[in-house]
CSV table of C-alpha atoms in Angstrom, one decimal:
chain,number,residue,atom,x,y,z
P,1,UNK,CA,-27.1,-46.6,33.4
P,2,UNK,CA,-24.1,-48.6,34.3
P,3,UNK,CA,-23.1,-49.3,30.8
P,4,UNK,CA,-23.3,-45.8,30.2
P,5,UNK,CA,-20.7,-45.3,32.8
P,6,UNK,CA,-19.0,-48.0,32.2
P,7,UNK,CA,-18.5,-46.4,28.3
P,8,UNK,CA,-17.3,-43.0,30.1
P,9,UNK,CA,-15.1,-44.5,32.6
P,10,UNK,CA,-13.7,-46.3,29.4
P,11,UNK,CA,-13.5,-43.6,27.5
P,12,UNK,CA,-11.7,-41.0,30.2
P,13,UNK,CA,-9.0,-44.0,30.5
P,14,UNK,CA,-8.4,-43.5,26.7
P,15,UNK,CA,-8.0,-39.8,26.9
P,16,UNK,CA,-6.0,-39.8,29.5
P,17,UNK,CA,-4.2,-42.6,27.6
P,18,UNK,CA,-3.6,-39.9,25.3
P,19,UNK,CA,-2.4,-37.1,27.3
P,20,UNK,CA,-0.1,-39.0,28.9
P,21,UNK,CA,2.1,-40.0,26.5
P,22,UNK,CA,1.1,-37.4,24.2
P,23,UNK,CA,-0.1,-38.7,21.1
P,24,UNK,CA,-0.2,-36.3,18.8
P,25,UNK,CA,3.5,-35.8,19.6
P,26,UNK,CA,4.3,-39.0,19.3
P,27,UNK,CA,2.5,-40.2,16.0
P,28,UNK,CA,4.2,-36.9,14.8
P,29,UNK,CA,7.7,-38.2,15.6
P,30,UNK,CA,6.4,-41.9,14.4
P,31,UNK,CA,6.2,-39.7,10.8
P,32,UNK,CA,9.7,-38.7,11.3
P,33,UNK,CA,11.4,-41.7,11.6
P,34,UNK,CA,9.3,-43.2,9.3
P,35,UNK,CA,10.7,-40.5,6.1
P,36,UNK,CA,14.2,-41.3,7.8
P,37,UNK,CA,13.7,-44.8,7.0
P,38,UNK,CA,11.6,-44.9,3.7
P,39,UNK,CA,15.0,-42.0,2.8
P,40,UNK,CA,17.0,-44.9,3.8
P,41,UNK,CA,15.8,-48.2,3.3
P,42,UNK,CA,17.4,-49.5,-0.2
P,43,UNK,CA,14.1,-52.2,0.0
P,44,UNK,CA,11.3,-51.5,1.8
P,45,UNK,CA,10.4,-54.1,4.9
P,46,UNK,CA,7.1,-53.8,6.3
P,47,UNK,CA,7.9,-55.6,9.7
P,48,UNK,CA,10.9,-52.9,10.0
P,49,UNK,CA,8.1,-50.6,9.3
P,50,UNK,CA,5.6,-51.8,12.6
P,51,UNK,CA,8.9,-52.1,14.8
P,52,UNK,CA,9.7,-48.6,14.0
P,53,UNK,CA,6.5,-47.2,14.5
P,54,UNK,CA,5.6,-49.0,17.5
P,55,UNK,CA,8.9,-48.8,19.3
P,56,UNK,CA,9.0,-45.2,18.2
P,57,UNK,CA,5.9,-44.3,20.1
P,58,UNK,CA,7.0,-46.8,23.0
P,59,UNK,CA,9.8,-45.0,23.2
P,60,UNK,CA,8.5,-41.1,23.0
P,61,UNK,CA,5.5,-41.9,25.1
P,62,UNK,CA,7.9,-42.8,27.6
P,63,UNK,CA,9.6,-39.6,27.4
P,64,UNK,CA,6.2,-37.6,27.5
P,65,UNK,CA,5.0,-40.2,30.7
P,66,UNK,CA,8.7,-39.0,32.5
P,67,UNK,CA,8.3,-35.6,32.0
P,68,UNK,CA,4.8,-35.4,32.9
P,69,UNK,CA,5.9,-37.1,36.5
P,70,UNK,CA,8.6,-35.0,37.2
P,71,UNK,CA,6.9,-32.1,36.2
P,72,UNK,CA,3.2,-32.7,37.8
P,73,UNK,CA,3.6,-29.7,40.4
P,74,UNK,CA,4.3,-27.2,38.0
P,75,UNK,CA,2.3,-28.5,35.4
P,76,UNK,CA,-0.5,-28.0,38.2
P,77,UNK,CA,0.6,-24.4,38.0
P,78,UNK,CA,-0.1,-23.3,34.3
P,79,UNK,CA,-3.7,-22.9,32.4
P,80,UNK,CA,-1.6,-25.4,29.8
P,81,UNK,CA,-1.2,-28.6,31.6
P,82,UNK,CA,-3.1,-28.0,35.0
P,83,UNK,CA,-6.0,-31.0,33.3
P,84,UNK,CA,-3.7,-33.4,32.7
P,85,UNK,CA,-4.2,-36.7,33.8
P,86,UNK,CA,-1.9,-36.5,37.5
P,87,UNK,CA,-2.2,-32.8,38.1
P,88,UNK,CA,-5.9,-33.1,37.8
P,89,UNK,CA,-5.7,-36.1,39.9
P,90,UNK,CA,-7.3,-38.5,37.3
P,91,UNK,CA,-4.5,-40.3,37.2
P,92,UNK,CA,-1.4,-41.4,40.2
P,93,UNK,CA,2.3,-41.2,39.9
P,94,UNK,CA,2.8,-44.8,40.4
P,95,UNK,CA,0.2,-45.7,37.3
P,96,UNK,CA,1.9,-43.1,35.3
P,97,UNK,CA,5.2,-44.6,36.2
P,98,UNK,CA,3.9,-47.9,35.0
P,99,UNK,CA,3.5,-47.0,31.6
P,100,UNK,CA,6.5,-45.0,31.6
P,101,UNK,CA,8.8,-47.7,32.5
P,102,UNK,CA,6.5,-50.3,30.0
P,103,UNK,CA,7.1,-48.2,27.1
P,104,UNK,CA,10.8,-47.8,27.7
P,105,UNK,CA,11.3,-51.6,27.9
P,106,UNK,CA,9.0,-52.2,24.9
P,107,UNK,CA,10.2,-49.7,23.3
P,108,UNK,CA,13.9,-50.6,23.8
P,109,UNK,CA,13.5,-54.5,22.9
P,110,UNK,CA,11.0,-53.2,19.7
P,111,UNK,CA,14.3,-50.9,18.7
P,112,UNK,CA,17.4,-53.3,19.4
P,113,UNK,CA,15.6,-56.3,17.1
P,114,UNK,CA,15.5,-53.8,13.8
P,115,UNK,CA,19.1,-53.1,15.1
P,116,UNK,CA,21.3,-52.2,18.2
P,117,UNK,CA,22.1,-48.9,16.8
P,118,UNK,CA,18.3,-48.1,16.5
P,119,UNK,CA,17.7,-48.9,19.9
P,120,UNK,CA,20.9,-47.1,21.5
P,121,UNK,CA,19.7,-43.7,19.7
P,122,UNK,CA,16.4,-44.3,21.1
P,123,UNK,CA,17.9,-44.8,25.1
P,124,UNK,CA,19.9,-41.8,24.2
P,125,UNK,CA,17.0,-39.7,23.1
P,126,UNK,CA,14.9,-40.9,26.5
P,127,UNK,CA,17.5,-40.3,28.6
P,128,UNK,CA,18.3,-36.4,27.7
P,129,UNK,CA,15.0,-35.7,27.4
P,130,UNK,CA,14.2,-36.5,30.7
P,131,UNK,CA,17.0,-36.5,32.5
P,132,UNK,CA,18.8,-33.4,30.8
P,133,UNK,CA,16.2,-31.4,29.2
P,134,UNK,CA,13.6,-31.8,31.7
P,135,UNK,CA,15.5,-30.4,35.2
P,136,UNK,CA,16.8,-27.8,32.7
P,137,UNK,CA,13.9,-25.9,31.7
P,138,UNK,CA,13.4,-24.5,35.1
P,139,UNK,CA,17.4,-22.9,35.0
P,140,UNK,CA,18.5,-22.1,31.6
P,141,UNK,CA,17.2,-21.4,28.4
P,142,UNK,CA,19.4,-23.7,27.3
P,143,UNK,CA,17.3,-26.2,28.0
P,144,UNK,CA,16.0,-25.8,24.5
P,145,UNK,CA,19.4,-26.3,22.9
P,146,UNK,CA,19.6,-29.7,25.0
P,147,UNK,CA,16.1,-30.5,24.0
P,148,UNK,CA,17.1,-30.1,20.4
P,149,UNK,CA,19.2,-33.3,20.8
P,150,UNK,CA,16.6,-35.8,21.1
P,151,UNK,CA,14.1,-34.3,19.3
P,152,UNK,CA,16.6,-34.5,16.3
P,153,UNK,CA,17.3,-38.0,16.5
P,154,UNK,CA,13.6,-39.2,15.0
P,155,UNK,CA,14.6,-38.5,11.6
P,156,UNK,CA,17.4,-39.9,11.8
P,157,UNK,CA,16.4,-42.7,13.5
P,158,UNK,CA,14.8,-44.2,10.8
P,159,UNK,CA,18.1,-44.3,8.8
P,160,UNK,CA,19.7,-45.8,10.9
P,161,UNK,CA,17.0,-48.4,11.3
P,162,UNK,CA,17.3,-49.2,7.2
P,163,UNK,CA,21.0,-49.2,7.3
P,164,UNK,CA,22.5,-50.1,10.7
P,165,UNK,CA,25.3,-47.5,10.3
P,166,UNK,CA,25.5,-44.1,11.0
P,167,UNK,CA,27.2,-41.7,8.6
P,168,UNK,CA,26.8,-38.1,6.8
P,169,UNK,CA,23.6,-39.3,5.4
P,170,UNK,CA,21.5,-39.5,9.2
P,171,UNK,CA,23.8,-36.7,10.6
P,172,UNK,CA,22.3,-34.6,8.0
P,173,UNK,CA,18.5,-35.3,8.6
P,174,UNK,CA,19.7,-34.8,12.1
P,175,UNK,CA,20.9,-31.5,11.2
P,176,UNK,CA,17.7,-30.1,9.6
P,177,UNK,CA,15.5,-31.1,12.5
P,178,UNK,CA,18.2,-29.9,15.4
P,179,UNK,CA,17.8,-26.8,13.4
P,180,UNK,CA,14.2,-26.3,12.7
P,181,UNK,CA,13.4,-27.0,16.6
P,182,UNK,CA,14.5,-23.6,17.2
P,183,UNK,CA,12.0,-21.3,15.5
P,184,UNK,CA,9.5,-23.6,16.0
P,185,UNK,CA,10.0,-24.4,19.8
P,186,UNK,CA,10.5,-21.0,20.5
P,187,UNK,CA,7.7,-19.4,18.4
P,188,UNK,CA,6.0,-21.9,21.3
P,189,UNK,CA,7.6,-19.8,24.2
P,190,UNK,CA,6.7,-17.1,22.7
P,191,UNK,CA,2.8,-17.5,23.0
P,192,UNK,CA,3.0,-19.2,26.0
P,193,UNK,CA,5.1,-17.1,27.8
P,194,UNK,CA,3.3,-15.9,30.5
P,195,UNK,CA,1.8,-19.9,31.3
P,196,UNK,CA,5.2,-20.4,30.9
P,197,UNK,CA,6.5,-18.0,33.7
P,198,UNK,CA,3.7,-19.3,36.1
P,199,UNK,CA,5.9,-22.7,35.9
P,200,UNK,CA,8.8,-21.1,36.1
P,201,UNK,CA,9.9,-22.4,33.0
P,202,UNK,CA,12.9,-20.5,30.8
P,203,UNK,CA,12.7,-21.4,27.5
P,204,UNK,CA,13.5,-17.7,25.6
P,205,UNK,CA,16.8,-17.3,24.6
P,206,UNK,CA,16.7,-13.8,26.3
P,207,UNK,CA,14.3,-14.6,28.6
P,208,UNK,CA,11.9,-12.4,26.9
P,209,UNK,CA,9.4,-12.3,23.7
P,210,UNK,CA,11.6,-10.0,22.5
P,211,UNK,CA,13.4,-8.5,19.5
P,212,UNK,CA,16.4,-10.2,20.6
P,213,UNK,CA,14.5,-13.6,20.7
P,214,UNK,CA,13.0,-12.9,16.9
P,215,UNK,CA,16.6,-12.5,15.7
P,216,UNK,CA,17.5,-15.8,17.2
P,217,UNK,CA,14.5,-17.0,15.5
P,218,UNK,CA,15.2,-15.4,12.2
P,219,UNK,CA,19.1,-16.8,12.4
P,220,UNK,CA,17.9,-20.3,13.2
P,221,UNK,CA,15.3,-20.4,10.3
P,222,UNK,CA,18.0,-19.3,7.9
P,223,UNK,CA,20.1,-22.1,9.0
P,224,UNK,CA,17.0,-24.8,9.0
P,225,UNK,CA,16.8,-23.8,5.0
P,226,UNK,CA,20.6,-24.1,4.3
P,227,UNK,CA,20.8,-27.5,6.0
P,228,UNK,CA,17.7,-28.8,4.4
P,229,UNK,CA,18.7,-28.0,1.0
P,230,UNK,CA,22.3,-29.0,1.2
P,231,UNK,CA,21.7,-33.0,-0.4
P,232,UNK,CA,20.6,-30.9,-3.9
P,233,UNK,CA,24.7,-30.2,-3.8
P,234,UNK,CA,25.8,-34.2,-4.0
P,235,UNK,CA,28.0,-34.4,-0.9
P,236,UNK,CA,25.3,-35.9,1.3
P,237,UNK,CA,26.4,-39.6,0.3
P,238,UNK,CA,23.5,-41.2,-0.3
P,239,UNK,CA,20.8,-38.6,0.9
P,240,UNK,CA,20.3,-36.6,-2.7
P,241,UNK,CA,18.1,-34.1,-3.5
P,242,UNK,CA,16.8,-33.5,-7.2
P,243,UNK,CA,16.9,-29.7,-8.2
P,244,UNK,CA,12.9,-29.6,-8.3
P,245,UNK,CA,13.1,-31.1,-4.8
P,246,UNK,CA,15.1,-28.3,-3.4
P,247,UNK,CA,13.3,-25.7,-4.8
P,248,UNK,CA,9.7,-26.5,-3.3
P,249,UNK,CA,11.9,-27.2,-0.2
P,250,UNK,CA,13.2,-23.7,-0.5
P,251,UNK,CA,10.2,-22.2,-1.0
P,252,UNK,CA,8.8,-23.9,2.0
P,253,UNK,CA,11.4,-22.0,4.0
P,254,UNK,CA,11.0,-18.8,2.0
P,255,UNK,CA,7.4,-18.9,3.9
P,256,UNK,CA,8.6,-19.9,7.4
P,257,UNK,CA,11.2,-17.2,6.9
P,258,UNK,CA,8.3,-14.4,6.2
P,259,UNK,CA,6.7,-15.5,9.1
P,260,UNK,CA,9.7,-15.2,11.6
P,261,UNK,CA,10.3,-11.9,9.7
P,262,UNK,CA,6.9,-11.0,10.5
P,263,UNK,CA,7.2,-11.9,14.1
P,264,UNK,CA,10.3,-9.7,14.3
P,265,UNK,CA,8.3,-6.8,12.9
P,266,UNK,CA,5.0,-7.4,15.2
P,267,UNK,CA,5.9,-9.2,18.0
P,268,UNK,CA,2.7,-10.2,18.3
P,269,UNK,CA,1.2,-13.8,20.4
P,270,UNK,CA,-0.7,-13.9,17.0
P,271,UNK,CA,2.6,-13.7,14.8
P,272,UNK,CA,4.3,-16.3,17.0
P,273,UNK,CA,1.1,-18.9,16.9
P,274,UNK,CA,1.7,-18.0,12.5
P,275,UNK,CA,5.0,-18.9,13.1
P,276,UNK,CA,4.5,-22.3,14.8
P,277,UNK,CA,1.8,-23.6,12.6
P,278,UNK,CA,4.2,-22.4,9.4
P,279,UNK,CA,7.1,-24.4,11.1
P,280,UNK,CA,4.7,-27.7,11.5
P,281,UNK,CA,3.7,-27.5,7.8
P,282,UNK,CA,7.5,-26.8,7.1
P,283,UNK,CA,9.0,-29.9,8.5
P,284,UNK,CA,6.1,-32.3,7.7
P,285,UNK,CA,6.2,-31.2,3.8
P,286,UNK,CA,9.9,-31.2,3.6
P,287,UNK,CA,10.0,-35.1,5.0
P,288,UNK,CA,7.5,-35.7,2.7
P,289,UNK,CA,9.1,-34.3,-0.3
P,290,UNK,CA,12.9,-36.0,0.4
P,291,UNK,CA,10.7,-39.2,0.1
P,292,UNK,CA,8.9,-38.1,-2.8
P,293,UNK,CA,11.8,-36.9,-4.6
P,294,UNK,CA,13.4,-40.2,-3.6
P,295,UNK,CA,11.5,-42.2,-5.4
P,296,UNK,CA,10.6,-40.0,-8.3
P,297,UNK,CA,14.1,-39.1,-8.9
């Protein structure tokens, strides 16, 4: 009996492991910065490789671990987050903060021995998202233009790691994702907009699932394609794109495009949730073909 419990404490520790640094999230950004650095990297290192990937989840669990402490009494108020580890009391503040504050030092020292640069983009990303983008979300929609920032710098990231410079090259794969969090981010609000309102939580550009919101959308998908097909054109330095690349790239956005015309037309929850799932596929495939097309070029 008490190694059964033992073997359910264990694994509720684990879970809420999980939720509270978010780690589908954050393996999700590990894959970013990863493409940024096999786009990158003129030789591969595999020990650049682990430092990346953990002190890219160090660093974005931190983030998630913040948020979710500054956030825990309004996170208590929406069907979304109310069973997460503090809200649902499974977990305190001060053990939350714990791993919070680990992960950022880990995640800094991890960082700054690939290169300072790496680990200054990382403190930059942790710092707006928690202490800019988090306090926002509750005044301005704008939040989600601030939240854009970090959640741009993954990609990146992982040039910058290969090549300890920043140039065109990482501003563009900064570009594409500060673009594509838009329709994706907001196909989110969308959906959740009414668990979003219990929070009180603004993150509509009108405030509203609205047709003014699916314009926004629409414009910001159009503008996720141009920038990610821009290397085919040769004045990305070093970031190229083969003609074949940037046509499956383009016809990945033709797709996310039809389903942010289709949530103009509906302006359904069910549209929006098409939408979101068509903007995951979007960005993971187009990471996955730069690095393809890199090394099949």
């Amino acid at each position: 009996m008490s190694s059964t419990k033992s073997s359910v404490s264990t694994a509720s520790v684990v879970t809420d492991f999980k939720e509270i640094t978010k780690m589908g999230l954050s393996l999700s950004v590990v894959f970013s910065s990863l493409a940024g650095y096999f786009l990158g990297a003129e030789t591969i290192s595999f020990t650049t490789l682990l430092l990346l990937a953990f002190g890219g989840y160090f660093m974005v669990g931190a983030s998630n671990a913040y948020n979710q402490i500054i956030e825990r009494d309004l996170d208590a108020l929406m069907d979304r987050t109310k069973n997460r580890p503090i809200p649902a009391g499974r977990m305190t503040v001060n053990t939350a903060f714990i791993i919070a504050t680990s992960f950022t030092i880990l995640g800094l020292i991890t960082l700054y021995v690939i290169n300072p640069k790496t680990a200054m983009y990382g403190a930059i990303s942790i710092f707006l998202y928690t202490s800019v983008y988090t306090p926002l979300k509750t005044k301005t929609s704008l939040s989600v233009f601030v939240g854009a920032l970090p959640g741009a710098i993954p990609f990146m990231l992982g040039w910058v790691a290969a090549r300890d410079s920043f140039g065109i090259e990482p501003g563009m794969l900064f570009a594409i994702q500060f673009f594509w969090q838009f329709p994706h981010f907001w196909s989110i609000g969308w959906f959740l907009h009414e668990d979003y309102k219990k929070g009180g939580f603004h993150m509509l550009p009108t405030g509203e699932p609205d047709k003014g919101t699916a314009v926004q959308i629409i414009m910001y998908s159009v503008w996720t394609v141009i920038a990610s097909i821009l290397p085919v054109f040769g004045f990305t330095g070093d970031l190229k794109l083969s003609i074949v690349g940037a046509i499956l790239v383009f016809i990945l956005g033709m797709v996310m495009l039809a389903y942010a015309l289709k949530l103009f037309k509906l302006r359904t929850v069910k549209a929006a949730k098409q939408l979101m799932l068509s903007s995951v596929f979007y960005i993971t495939l187009l990471q996955i073909i730069y690095v393809a097309d890199k090394f099949l070029r």
